[in-house]
Amino acid sequence: MRLAGGFLLAASAVFCGFYMSDIVEKRCRVLNECISLVRYISSLIEYSDEPIKKIMQKAASSNEYKMLTFLNFTADADISQGFEKVWSESIDMNNGKLLFSPKINELLKSFGNKLGKTDSAGQKELCNYYIKQFEILFSASNEKRKEQKRLCRVSGCAAALIFLVFVI
Amino acid sequence: MVSGLYGDVFVCENSRISFIPDSSVYTVTINDIEECFHCVCSYSVHTYQNSIRKGYVTLSGGHRAGIAGTAVCDEKGVSSIRDISSINIRISREFIGCADSLFNRIKLNGMKSLIIAGPPSSGKTTVLRDLARLIAGEEGGFQKTVIIDEREEIAACSNGLPGNDIGISSDVLTGYPKKESILQAVRTMAPENIIIDEIGNVDEAAAIEEGLNTGVNFFLSVHASQKNELLRRPQIKKLLNTGAFKNIVLLSDRKNPSQISAVLSADELGL
């Protein structure tokens, strides 16, 4: 019984560690995709003045934004009722909500609310601002990822030690 | 307010219409105007920034929304419009057959360049569109025609495809400034005819003159409701002085759209 309990305790500790680090890892990837998306939007606006609907369709058909599934909803939606509403609802429908921290959610929504409301110069400035904001979140997440990798290693060793103690 | 051939009507709060602006008439709010503005821009103001500077947005289907507000100016001129106070939406209509008689007249005269003049809402663009359909279609022997559609009202192109019937052998230059596009069309598209809507200044007339010297026929429209107004416009004088435009077709008023009220000869105008 003691053995089984110890084994379960160690296994759950390792599992939790890996699960947490996996979330942080994925969150980093989400943020990376967000930065890339805003850069893509900025370039389409700057060089071809593409309308928002077309930009969304192009982004949704790209393989680069696999984790940003909300783009598919935005691309398919009828924006005549208002792009802000469509964008906000699409973000809420995104798969893997756990990866979208409240901060990422908030940032994405406020970016969508301002998209398409000014001329190209204004949109470029807007995109630059949000790229910086996402980069700040990304570097914070990246730090957390590194920390958790270290923690994972330590907790794995500790779990193994506990298990060994119980066996002895 | 909705204006049409039947006069002006007002929309009431219960969605009915009224012929008098009484208390039941819906008063548009600033938020309504703002929402309407973003909607006509397809929530992409940056896409329409050049036309917004000129005070309009062309909607899909060739309809036009005129924008009134406060101009934001820089050293180059109007850079944007803020505090939008009203939007005037003009519904474009394709009227197939409205240029039949005009086309027969042009054919009889041996396909010569022509100016179509008329007051606002007299159907100048509608006539030009139908003329394009005839000239570049079977009736005109599929003549190679370039349509310079700066405001996207003639062909009403969406994703590069024309929304209106403009004839099989038409090429459309959408959104180009007229002056540059005339020269580009002449140099690169080898046209027999060029169709342009609303010639506005002497620079455009000079570009047309250059095009005329290459043997291209021009069919263009100008704002003018009377003979006197035509003579007061320097770009018309410049064009008539080239000798290429023998006739000017004067359209009727907004109550009789696309109807020819007179055909004036250049000699008659004393030029």
PDB file of N, CA and C in Angstrom, chain A residues 49-50 52 54 79 82 116 118-120, chain B residues 38-39 42-47 49 159:
ATOM      1  N   ASP A  49      -3.276  47.668 -48.744  1.00  0.00           N
ATOM      2  CA  ASP A  49      -4.534  48.255 -48.260  1.00  0.00           C
ATOM      3  C   ASP A  49      -5.696  47.256 -48.275  1.00  0.00           C
ATOM      4  N   GLU A  50      -5.384  46.005 -48.008  1.00  0.00           N
ATOM      5  CA  GLU A  50      -6.417  44.960 -48.055  1.00  0.00           C
ATOM      6  C   GLU A  50      -7.508  45.236 -47.020  1.00  0.00           C
ATOM      7  N   ILE A  52     -10.260  44.319 -44.124  1.00  0.00           N
ATOM      8  CA  ILE A  52     -10.139  43.407 -42.982  1.00  0.00           C
ATOM      9  C   ILE A  52     -10.643  41.993 -43.299  1.00  0.00           C
ATOM     10  N   LYS A  54     -10.727  40.347 -46.064  1.00  0.00           N
ATOM     11  CA  LYS A  54      -9.768  39.601 -46.891  1.00  0.00           C
ATOM     12  C   LYS A  54      -8.535  39.221 -46.084  1.00  0.00           C
ATOM     13  N   ILE A  79     -19.385  40.079 -41.460  1.00  0.00           N
ATOM     14  CA  ILE A  79     -18.957  41.213 -40.626  1.00  0.00           C
ATOM     15  C   ILE A  79     -19.881  42.430 -40.761  1.00  0.00           C
ATOM     16  N   GLY A  82     -20.814  44.151 -37.668  1.00  0.00           N
ATOM     17  CA  GLY A  82     -19.753  44.832 -36.920  1.00  0.00           C
ATOM     18  C   GLY A  82     -18.561  43.916 -36.716  1.00  0.00           C
ATOM     19  N   GLY A 116      -8.889  48.480 -38.487  1.00  0.00           N
ATOM     20  CA  GLY A 116      -9.693  48.993 -39.604  1.00  0.00           C
ATOM     21  C   GLY A 116     -10.379  50.321 -39.339  1.00  0.00           C
ATOM     22  N   THR A 118      -8.740  53.341 -38.776  1.00  0.00           N
ATOM     23  CA  THR A 118      -7.979  54.526 -39.178  1.00  0.00           C
ATOM     24  C   THR A 118      -7.315  54.284 -40.542  1.00  0.00           C
ATOM     25  N   ASP A 119      -6.560  55.269 -41.005  1.00  0.00           N
ATOM     26  CA  ASP A 119      -5.864  55.101 -42.281  1.00  0.00           C
ATOM     27  C   ASP A 119      -4.641  54.185 -42.115  1.00  0.00           C
ATOM     28  N   SER A 120      -3.934  53.939 -43.211  1.00  0.00           N
ATOM     29  CA  SER A 120      -2.820  52.965 -43.183  1.00  0.00           C
ATOM     30  C   SER A 120      -1.751  53.335 -42.160  1.00  0.00           C
TER      31      SER A 120
ATOM     32  N   HIS B  38     -18.380  53.184 -40.752  1.00  0.00           N
ATOM     33  CA  HIS B  38     -17.512  52.001 -40.701  1.00  0.00           C
ATOM     34  C   HIS B  38     -18.085  50.862 -41.543  1.00  0.00           C
ATOM     35  N   CYS B  39     -19.406  50.786 -41.570  1.00  0.00           N
ATOM     36  CA  CYS B  39     -20.058  49.732 -42.352  1.00  0.00           C
ATOM     37  C   CYS B  39     -19.832  49.967 -43.860  1.00  0.00           C
ATOM     38  N   SER B  42     -16.658  48.830 -45.017  1.00  0.00           N
ATOM     39  CA  SER B  42     -16.448  47.395 -44.731  1.00  0.00           C
ATOM     40  C   SER B  42     -15.503  47.215 -43.545  1.00  0.00           C
ATOM     41  N   TYR B  43     -15.614  48.095 -42.564  1.00  0.00           N
ATOM     42  CA  TYR B  43     -14.784  48.074 -41.350  1.00  0.00           C
ATOM     43  C   TYR B  43     -13.293  48.103 -41.694  1.00  0.00           C
ATOM     44  N   SER B  44     -12.960  48.775 -42.790  1.00  0.00           N
ATOM     45  CA  SER B  44     -11.565  48.885 -43.250  1.00  0.00           C
ATOM     46  C   SER B  44     -11.329  50.295 -43.787  1.00  0.00           C
ATOM     47  N   VAL B  45     -11.251  51.263 -42.895  1.00  0.00           N
ATOM     48  CA  VAL B  45     -11.099  52.664 -43.305  1.00  0.00           C
ATOM     49  C   VAL B  45      -9.841  52.844 -44.162  1.00  0.00           C
ATOM     50  N   HIS B  46      -8.761  52.098 -43.797  1.00  0.00           N
ATOM     51  CA  HIS B  46      -7.489  52.243 -44.523  1.00  0.00           C
ATOM     52  C   HIS B  46      -7.628  51.900 -46.010  1.00  0.00           C
ATOM     53  N   THR B  47      -8.540  50.971 -46.350  1.00  0.00           N
ATOM     54  CA  THR B  47      -8.718  50.561 -47.752  1.00  0.00           C
ATOM     55  C   THR B  47      -9.285  51.705 -48.582  1.00  0.00           C
ATOM     56  N   GLN B  49      -8.998  55.040 -47.792  1.00  0.00           N
ATOM     57  CA  GLN B  49      -8.480  56.349 -47.344  1.00  0.00           C
ATOM     58  C   GLN B  49      -8.349  57.365 -48.479  1.00  0.00           C
ATOM     59  N   ASN B 159     -13.376  42.235 -56.441  1.00  0.00           N
ATOM     60  CA  ASN B 159     -12.331  41.212 -56.594  1.00  0.00           C
ATOM     61  C   ASN B 159     -11.876  41.087 -58.045  1.00  0.00           C
TER      62      ASN B 159
END
